[in-house]
mmCIF file of C-alpha atoms in Angstrom:
data_model
loop_
_atom_site.group_PDB
_atom_site.id
_atom_site.type_symbol
_atom_site.label_atom_id
_atom_site.label_comp_id
_atom_site.label_asym_id
_atom_site.label_seq_id
_atom_site.Cartn_x
_atom_site.Cartn_y
_atom_site.Cartn_z
ATOM 1 C CA MET K 23 118.589 140.929 68.187
ATOM 2 C CA ARG K 24 117.421 143.552 70.627
ATOM 3 C CA ARG K 25 114.577 142.674 72.924
ATOM 4 C CA CYS K 26 112.202 145.035 74.644
ATOM 5 C CA CYS K 27 109.642 144.524 77.395
ATOM 6 C CA GLN K 28 106.632 145.708 75.414
ATOM 7 C CA GLY K 29 103.600 143.473 74.967
ATOM 8 C CA VAL K 30 100.758 142.137 77.030
ATOM 9 C CA GLY K 31 100.980 139.478 79.721
ATOM 10 C CA LEU K 32 99.439 136.053 79.425
ATOM 11 C CA PRO K 33 97.206 134.927 82.299
ATOM 12 C CA CYS K 34 98.686 131.419 82.349
ATOM 13 C CA LEU K 35 102.295 132.377 82.996
ATOM 14 C CA PHE K 36 102.298 131.771 86.742
ATOM 15 C CA LYS K 37 99.776 130.681 89.312
ATOM 16 C CA GLY K 38 98.523 133.748 91.108
ATOM 17 C CA VAL K 39 100.266 136.093 88.668
ATOM 18 C CA GLY K 40 99.149 137.485 85.344
ATOM 19 C CA MET K 41 95.740 139.024 85.847
ATOM 20 C CA ALA K 42 94.236 140.997 82.976
ATOM 21 C CA GLY K 43 96.463 143.911 81.998
ATOM 22 C CA ALA K 44 99.506 142.582 83.899
ATOM 23 C CA ARG K 45 102.897 143.391 82.460
ATOM 24 C CA PRO K 46 104.885 140.481 81.026
ATOM 25 C CA PRO K 47 108.168 139.383 82.613
ATOM 26 C CA ARG K 48 111.127 141.482 81.507
ATOM 27 C CA PHE K 49 113.763 138.755 81.637
ATOM 28 C CA LEU K 50 113.884 135.191 80.342
ATOM 29 C CA LEU K 51 115.941 133.054 82.718
ATOM 30 C CA VAL K 52 116.982 129.703 81.249
ATOM 31 C CA PHE K 53 118.340 126.860 83.390
ATOM 32 C CA ASP K 54 120.111 123.634 82.615
ATOM 33 C CA PHE K 55 119.404 120.819 85.103
ATOM 34 C CA ASP K 56 122.232 118.307 85.641
ATOM 35 C CA GLU K 57 125.154 119.809 87.571
ATOM 36 C CA THR K 58 123.455 123.195 87.400
ATOM 37 C CA ILE K 59 120.250 122.960 89.437
ATOM 38 C CA VAL K 60 121.238 119.638 90.966
ATOM 39 C CA ASP K 61 124.806 118.873 91.967
ATOM 40 C CA GLU K 62 125.094 115.586 90.082
ATOM 41 C CA ASN K 63 124.461 114.116 86.676
ATOM 42 C CA SER K 64 121.061 112.509 87.280
ATOM 43 C CA ASP K 65 121.774 109.736 84.760
ATOM 44 C CA ASP K 66 124.772 108.737 86.885
ATOM 45 C CA SER K 67 122.642 108.963 90.016
ATOM 46 C CA VAL K 68 120.086 106.371 88.857
ATOM 47 C CA GLN K 69 122.876 103.969 87.883
ATOM 48 C CA ARG K 70 124.888 104.285 91.086
ATOM 49 C CA GLY K 71 125.054 101.025 92.992
ATOM 50 C CA ARG K 72 123.388 99.053 90.186
ATOM 51 C CA ALA K 73 125.101 95.965 88.793
ATOM 52 C CA LEU K 74 125.092 96.827 85.096
ATOM 53 C CA PRO K 75 126.412 94.450 82.443
ATOM 54 C CA GLU K 76 129.660 95.371 80.730
ATOM 55 C CA ARG K 77 127.873 96.640 77.628
ATOM 56 C CA LEU K 78 126.097 99.294 79.729
ATOM 57 C CA ARG K 79 128.871 100.325 82.092
ATOM 58 C CA HIS K 80 130.354 102.913 79.806
ATOM 59 C CA SER K 81 128.594 105.632 77.844
ATOM 60 C CA PRO K 82 128.937 105.404 74.067
ATOM 61 C CA GLY K 83 131.804 107.254 72.418
ATOM 62 C CA ALA K 84 130.362 108.619 69.219
ATOM 63 C CA GLY K 85 126.943 107.063 69.734
ATOM 64 C CA SER K 86 123.774 108.547 71.117
ATOM 65 C CA TYR K 87 123.794 108.917 74.885
ATOM 66 C CA ASN K 88 120.013 109.169 74.797
ATOM 67 C CA GLU K 89 119.818 105.714 73.215
ATOM 68 C CA HIS K 90 122.323 104.422 75.765
ATOM 69 C CA MET K 91 120.163 105.627 78.669
ATOM 70 C CA ARG K 92 117.125 104.070 76.988
ATOM 71 C CA ARG K 93 118.906 100.707 77.170
ATOM 72 C CA VAL K 94 120.012 101.336 80.762
ATOM 73 C CA LEU K 95 116.444 102.077 81.878
ATOM 74 C CA ALA K 96 115.143 99.008 80.072
ATOM 75 C CA PHE K 97 117.736 96.840 81.830
ATOM 76 C CA LEU K 98 116.878 98.345 85.213
ATOM 77 C CA GLY K 99 113.217 97.613 84.564
ATOM 78 C CA GLU K 100 114.046 93.998 83.789
ATOM 79 C CA GLN K 101 115.891 93.818 87.117
ATOM 80 C CA GLY K 102 112.792 94.934 88.996
ATOM 81 C CA VAL K 103 113.634 98.628 89.378
ATOM 82 C CA ARG K 104 110.338 100.483 89.122
ATOM 83 C CA PRO K 105 109.558 104.141 88.380
ATOM 84 C CA ALA K 106 108.820 104.729 92.073
ATOM 85 C CA ASP K 107 112.348 103.565 92.903
ATOM 86 C CA LEU K 108 113.813 105.904 90.307
ATOM 87 C CA ARG K 109 111.639 108.790 91.466
ATOM 88 C CA ALA K 110 113.056 108.388 94.964
ATOM 89 C CA VAL K 111 116.562 108.676 93.529
ATOM 90 C CA TYR K 112 115.740 111.857 91.599
ATOM 91 C CA GLU K 113 114.090 113.372 94.657
ATOM 92 C CA SER K 114 117.198 112.710 96.755
ATOM 93 C CA ILE K 115 119.748 114.365 94.432
ATOM 94 C CA PRO K 116 121.131 117.416 96.257
ATOM 95 C CA LEU K 117 120.759 120.864 94.809
ATOM 96 C CA ALA K 118 123.928 122.575 93.599
ATOM 97 C CA PRO K 119 125.438 125.106 96.020
ATOM 98 C CA GLY K 120 123.326 128.237 96.358
ATOM 99 C CA VAL K 121 120.451 127.022 94.200
ATOM 100 C CA ALA K 122 117.984 126.986 97.101
ATOM 101 C CA GLU K 123 118.853 130.608 97.841
ATOM 102 C CA LEU K 124 118.550 131.526 94.154
ATOM 103 C CA PHE K 125 115.093 129.943 94.019
ATOM 104 C CA GLN K 126 114.072 131.916 97.098
ATOM 105 C CA PHE K 127 115.162 135.127 95.395
ATOM 106 C CA LEU K 128 113.312 134.265 92.199
ATOM 107 C CA SER K 129 110.140 133.357 94.075
ATOM 108 C CA LYS K 130 110.048 136.969 95.312
ATOM 109 C CA HIS K 131 110.406 138.376 91.780
ATOM 110 C CA ARG K 132 108.123 136.153 89.712
ATOM 111 C CA GLU K 133 106.674 139.145 87.898
ATOM 112 C CA LEU K 134 110.086 140.065 86.444
ATOM 113 C CA PHE K 135 111.582 136.694 85.500
ATOM 114 C CA GLU K 136 110.114 134.005 83.256
ATOM 115 C CA LEU K 137 111.862 130.709 83.982
ATOM 116 C CA VAL K 138 112.303 127.798 81.603
ATOM 117 C CA LEU K 139 114.410 124.681 81.953
ATOM 118 C CA ILE K 140 116.155 122.978 79.020
ATOM 119 C CA SER K 141 117.745 119.653 79.896
ATOM 120 C CA ASP K 142 119.104 116.601 78.110
ATOM 121 C CA ALA K 143 117.990 114.467 81.072
ATOM 122 C CA ASN K 144 114.317 113.417 81.072
ATOM 123 C CA THR K 145 110.973 114.885 82.064
ATOM 124 C CA PHE K 146 110.297 112.232 84.728
ATOM 125 C CA GLY K 147 113.474 112.944 86.659
ATOM 126 C CA VAL K 148 113.470 116.703 86.224
ATOM 127 C CA GLU K 149 109.856 117.063 87.353
ATOM 128 C CA ALA K 150 110.422 114.805 90.373
ATOM 129 C CA SER K 151 113.493 116.734 91.438
ATOM 130 C CA LEU K 152 111.901 120.161 91.042
ATOM 131 C CA ARG K 153 108.815 119.120 92.981
ATOM 132 C CA ALA K 154 110.956 117.695 95.795
ATOM 133 C CA ALA K 155 112.774 121.027 95.968
ATOM 134 C CA GLY K 156 109.455 122.918 96.013
ATOM 135 C CA ALA K 157 110.500 124.757 92.862
ATOM 136 C CA ARG K 158 108.305 123.336 90.079
ATOM 137 C CA SER K 159 105.871 126.261 90.164
ATOM 138 C CA LEU K 160 108.696 128.677 89.372
ATOM 139 C CA PHE K 161 109.086 127.259 85.863
ATOM 140 C CA CYS K 162 106.796 128.070 82.970
ATOM 141 C CA LYS K 163 108.172 125.287 80.802
ATOM 142 C CA VAL K 164 110.354 122.213 81.157
ATOM 143 C CA PHE K 165 111.959 121.049 77.917
ATOM 144 C CA SER K 166 113.558 117.628 78.252
ATOM 145 C CA ASN K 167 113.581 114.173 76.710
ATOM 146 C CA PRO K 168 110.143 112.565 77.119
ATOM 147 C CA ALA K 169 109.881 109.791 79.686
ATOM 148 C CA GLY K 170 106.925 107.645 80.640
ATOM 149 C CA VAL K 171 105.861 104.289 82.005
ATOM 150 C CA ASP K 172 105.098 101.509 79.541
ATOM 151 C CA ARG K 173 102.747 98.529 79.923
ATOM 152 C CA ARG K 174 105.446 96.517 81.675
ATOM 153 C CA GLY K 175 105.826 99.214 84.314
ATOM 154 C CA PHE K 176 109.272 100.206 82.987
ATOM 155 C CA LEU K 177 110.416 103.807 82.679
ATOM 156 C CA THR K 178 110.958 104.557 78.997
ATOM 157 C CA LEU K 179 112.917 107.348 77.359
ATOM 158 C CA GLY K 180 112.735 109.022 73.969
ATOM 159 C CA PRO K 181 114.566 111.773 72.080
ATOM 160 C CA TYR K 182 113.332 115.348 72.437
ATOM 161 C CA HIS K 183 113.469 116.218 68.722
ATOM 162 C CA SER K 184 115.607 116.023 65.601
ATOM 163 C CA HIS K 185 117.799 118.846 64.321
ATOM 164 C CA LYS K 186 120.639 119.715 61.971
ATOM 165 C CA CYS K 187 123.122 121.175 64.456
ATOM 166 C CA LEU K 188 126.513 119.490 64.123
ATOM 167 C CA GLU K 189 127.635 120.510 67.608
ATOM 168 C CA CYS K 190 124.843 118.922 69.670
ATOM 169 C CA PRO K 191 123.758 115.350 70.437
ATOM 170 C CA PRO K 192 121.223 114.041 67.893
ATOM 171 C CA ASN K 193 118.290 114.065 70.333
ATOM 172 C CA MET K 194 118.488 117.708 71.459
ATOM 173 C CA CYS K 195 119.910 121.029 70.328
ATOM 174 C CA LYS K 196 119.302 123.515 73.127
ATOM 175 C CA ARG K 197 119.896 126.459 70.808
ATOM 176 C CA LYS K 198 116.985 125.304 68.652
ATOM 177 C CA VAL K 199 114.763 124.801 71.704
ATOM 178 C CA LEU K 200 115.570 128.270 73.009
ATOM 179 C CA ALA K 201 115.127 129.975 69.628
ATOM 180 C CA GLU K 202 111.743 128.320 69.108
ATOM 181 C CA TYR K 203 110.574 129.316 72.577
ATOM 182 C CA VAL K 204 111.611 132.965 72.161
ATOM 183 C CA ALA K 205 109.868 133.034 68.766
ATOM 184 C CA GLU K 206 106.725 131.500 70.269
ATOM 185 C CA ARG K 207 106.622 134.117 73.016
ATOM 186 C CA ALA K 208 107.175 136.886 70.473
ATOM 187 C CA ARG K 209 104.109 135.655 68.555
ATOM 188 C CA GLN K 210 102.245 136.046 71.861
ATOM 189 C CA ASP K 211 103.461 139.671 72.045
ATOM 190 C CA VAL K 212 106.014 138.940 74.765
ATOM 191 C CA GLU K 213 109.544 140.099 74.015
ATOM 192 C CA PHE K 214 112.277 139.889 76.627
ATOM 193 C CA GLN K 215 114.664 142.669 77.493
ATOM 194 C CA ARG K 216 117.397 140.155 78.248
ATOM 195 C CA VAL K 217 117.955 136.420 78.102
ATOM 196 C CA LEU K 218 119.922 135.001 81.040
ATOM 197 C CA TYR K 219 121.341 131.475 80.695
ATOM 198 C CA VAL K 220 122.575 129.348 83.618
ATOM 199 C CA GLY K 221 124.379 126.132 82.708
ATOM 200 C CA ASP K 222 127.468 123.998 82.993
ATOM 201 C CA GLY K 223 127.875 121.552 80.112
ATOM 202 C CA ALA K 224 129.206 121.506 76.580
ATOM 203 C CA ASN K 225 125.651 121.350 75.271
ATOM 204 C CA ASP K 226 124.948 124.659 77.050
ATOM 205 C CA PHE K 227 127.674 126.388 75.056
ATOM 206 C CA CYS K 228 125.661 126.058 71.837
ATOM 207 C CA PRO K 229 122.606 128.063 73.008
ATOM 208 C CA ALA K 230 124.787 130.497 74.949
ATOM 209 C CA GLY K 231 126.609 131.248 71.706
ATOM 210 C CA ALA K 232 123.376 132.606 70.258
ATOM 211 C CA LEU K 233 122.977 135.184 73.037
ATOM 212 C CA THR K 234 123.430 138.868 72.218
ATOM 213 C CA ALA K 235 125.473 141.587 73.886
ATOM 214 C CA ALA K 236 122.383 142.479 75.943
ATOM 215 C CA ASP K 237 122.253 138.977 77.427
ATOM 216 C CA VAL K 238 124.181 137.175 80.171
ATOM 217 C CA ALA K 239 125.674 133.678 80.321
ATOM 218 C CA PHE K 240 126.234 132.151 83.758
ATOM 219 C CA PRO K 241 128.582 129.153 83.285
ATOM 220 C CA ARG K 242 129.431 127.059 86.316
ATOM 221 C CA LYS K 243 133.076 127.812 87.013
ATOM 222 C CA GLY K 244 135.506 125.146 85.835
ATOM 223 C CA TYR K 245 132.881 123.107 83.954
ATOM 224 C CA PRO K 246 132.825 122.494 80.152
ATOM 225 C CA MET K 247 130.576 125.462 79.299
ATOM 226 C CA HIS K 248 132.967 127.824 81.068
ATOM 227 C CA ARG K 249 136.009 126.294 79.381
ATOM 228 C CA LEU K 250 134.432 126.473 75.908
ATOM 229 C CA ILE K 251 133.477 130.116 76.368
ATOM 230 C CA GLN K 252 137.046 130.943 77.396
ATOM 231 C CA GLU K 253 138.467 129.063 74.406
ATOM 232 C CA SER K 254 136.016 130.752 72.043
ATOM 233 C CA ARG K 255 136.985 134.199 73.286
ATOM 234 C CA GLN K 256 140.665 133.419 72.843
ATOM 235 C CA LYS K 257 140.279 132.049 69.328
ATOM 236 C CA GLN K 258 137.678 134.530 68.065
ATOM 237 C CA PRO K 259 137.514 137.688 70.186
ATOM 238 C CA GLY K 260 134.046 139.181 69.980
ATOM 239 C CA ALA K 261 132.405 136.045 68.597
ATOM 240 C CA PHE K 262 130.823 135.231 71.970
ATOM 241 C CA GLN K 263 128.730 138.329 72.548
ATOM 242 C CA ALA K 264 126.972 137.832 75.894
ATOM 243 C CA ALA K 265 128.362 139.035 79.190
ATOM 244 C CA VAL K 266 129.872 136.119 81.116
ATOM 245 C CA VAL K 267 129.429 135.666 84.872
ATOM 246 C CA PRO K 268 131.013 132.408 86.118
ATOM 247 C CA TRP K 269 129.696 130.990 89.393
ATOM 248 C CA GLU K 270 130.694 128.481 92.034
ATOM 249 C CA SER K 271 127.593 129.079 94.144
ATOM 250 C CA ALA K 272 124.273 130.107 92.623
ATOM 251 C CA VAL K 273 124.146 132.792 95.298
ATOM 252 C CA GLU K 274 126.502 134.657 92.954
ATOM 253 C CA VAL K 275 123.827 134.442 90.248
ATOM 254 C CA ALA K 276 121.224 135.796 92.671
ATOM 255 C CA ARG K 277 123.514 138.705 93.596
ATOM 256 C CA TYR K 278 124.035 139.567 89.942
ATOM 257 C CA LEU K 279 120.297 139.490 89.291
ATOM 258 C CA GLN K 280 119.690 141.692 92.322
ATOM 259 C CA GLU K 281 122.178 144.237 90.950
ATOM 260 C CA LEU K 282 120.526 143.984 87.532
ATOM 261 C CA LEU K 283 117.154 144.841 89.029
ATOM 262 C CA ARG K 284 118.667 147.683 91.042
ATOM 263 C CA ASP K 285 120.261 149.178 87.925
ATOM 264 C CA GLU K 286 117.352 148.742 85.533
ATOM 265 C CA CYS K 287 114.181 149.001 87.582
#
């Protein structure tokens, strides 16, 4: 589907941006979180150094990883690990190479890019990490598995939604999340000229496969998303339509976006 930049802006898009009559952002920039914005898998980070029982030391094979992490968090709570302890871990996870520079670039071009984050981690950890990096205000929406504190003071985790996609984990299909968000914005008279997707994992390949020839996929070089795109192009040439820009440092993403603005603005 072809997207244009017609429509009217919504005042609530960004703090300090979006006064009456303002133009809407031209580009939708979608980020994954684990090993894309941060340089680790945050689920591994909160378990590091913890003495887990054998039943929790290994992620489930064909089972639900979301349910597995629910059990891990419950066990940590029983061992006296509190949300404040976990928040400190999330806040300490280093950003992936070049992400700080990419955020600096995007902060200067808020009027052109609408940022959303779609992650199979959890809202508690993602929000804590983004705030620690000073980047939370860049994002319009954070879509992740809901997390909260129960009456015992334990961090709890739930699934994001249900879906029928056979390629994605049962708790989240990022393609569905992205499609619903684009449709919601279209109902608000905001249509994007391009969708730009930055990710690394196998579950990022599913939404990236729905991108059009006008869009761009930024897979982290050497990670599962990159490998799956390469395999898809070999098996079915033309099936993966988006332009592909692999990256080792997110500075490469920033450079591409700068060239995009130079060519199109």
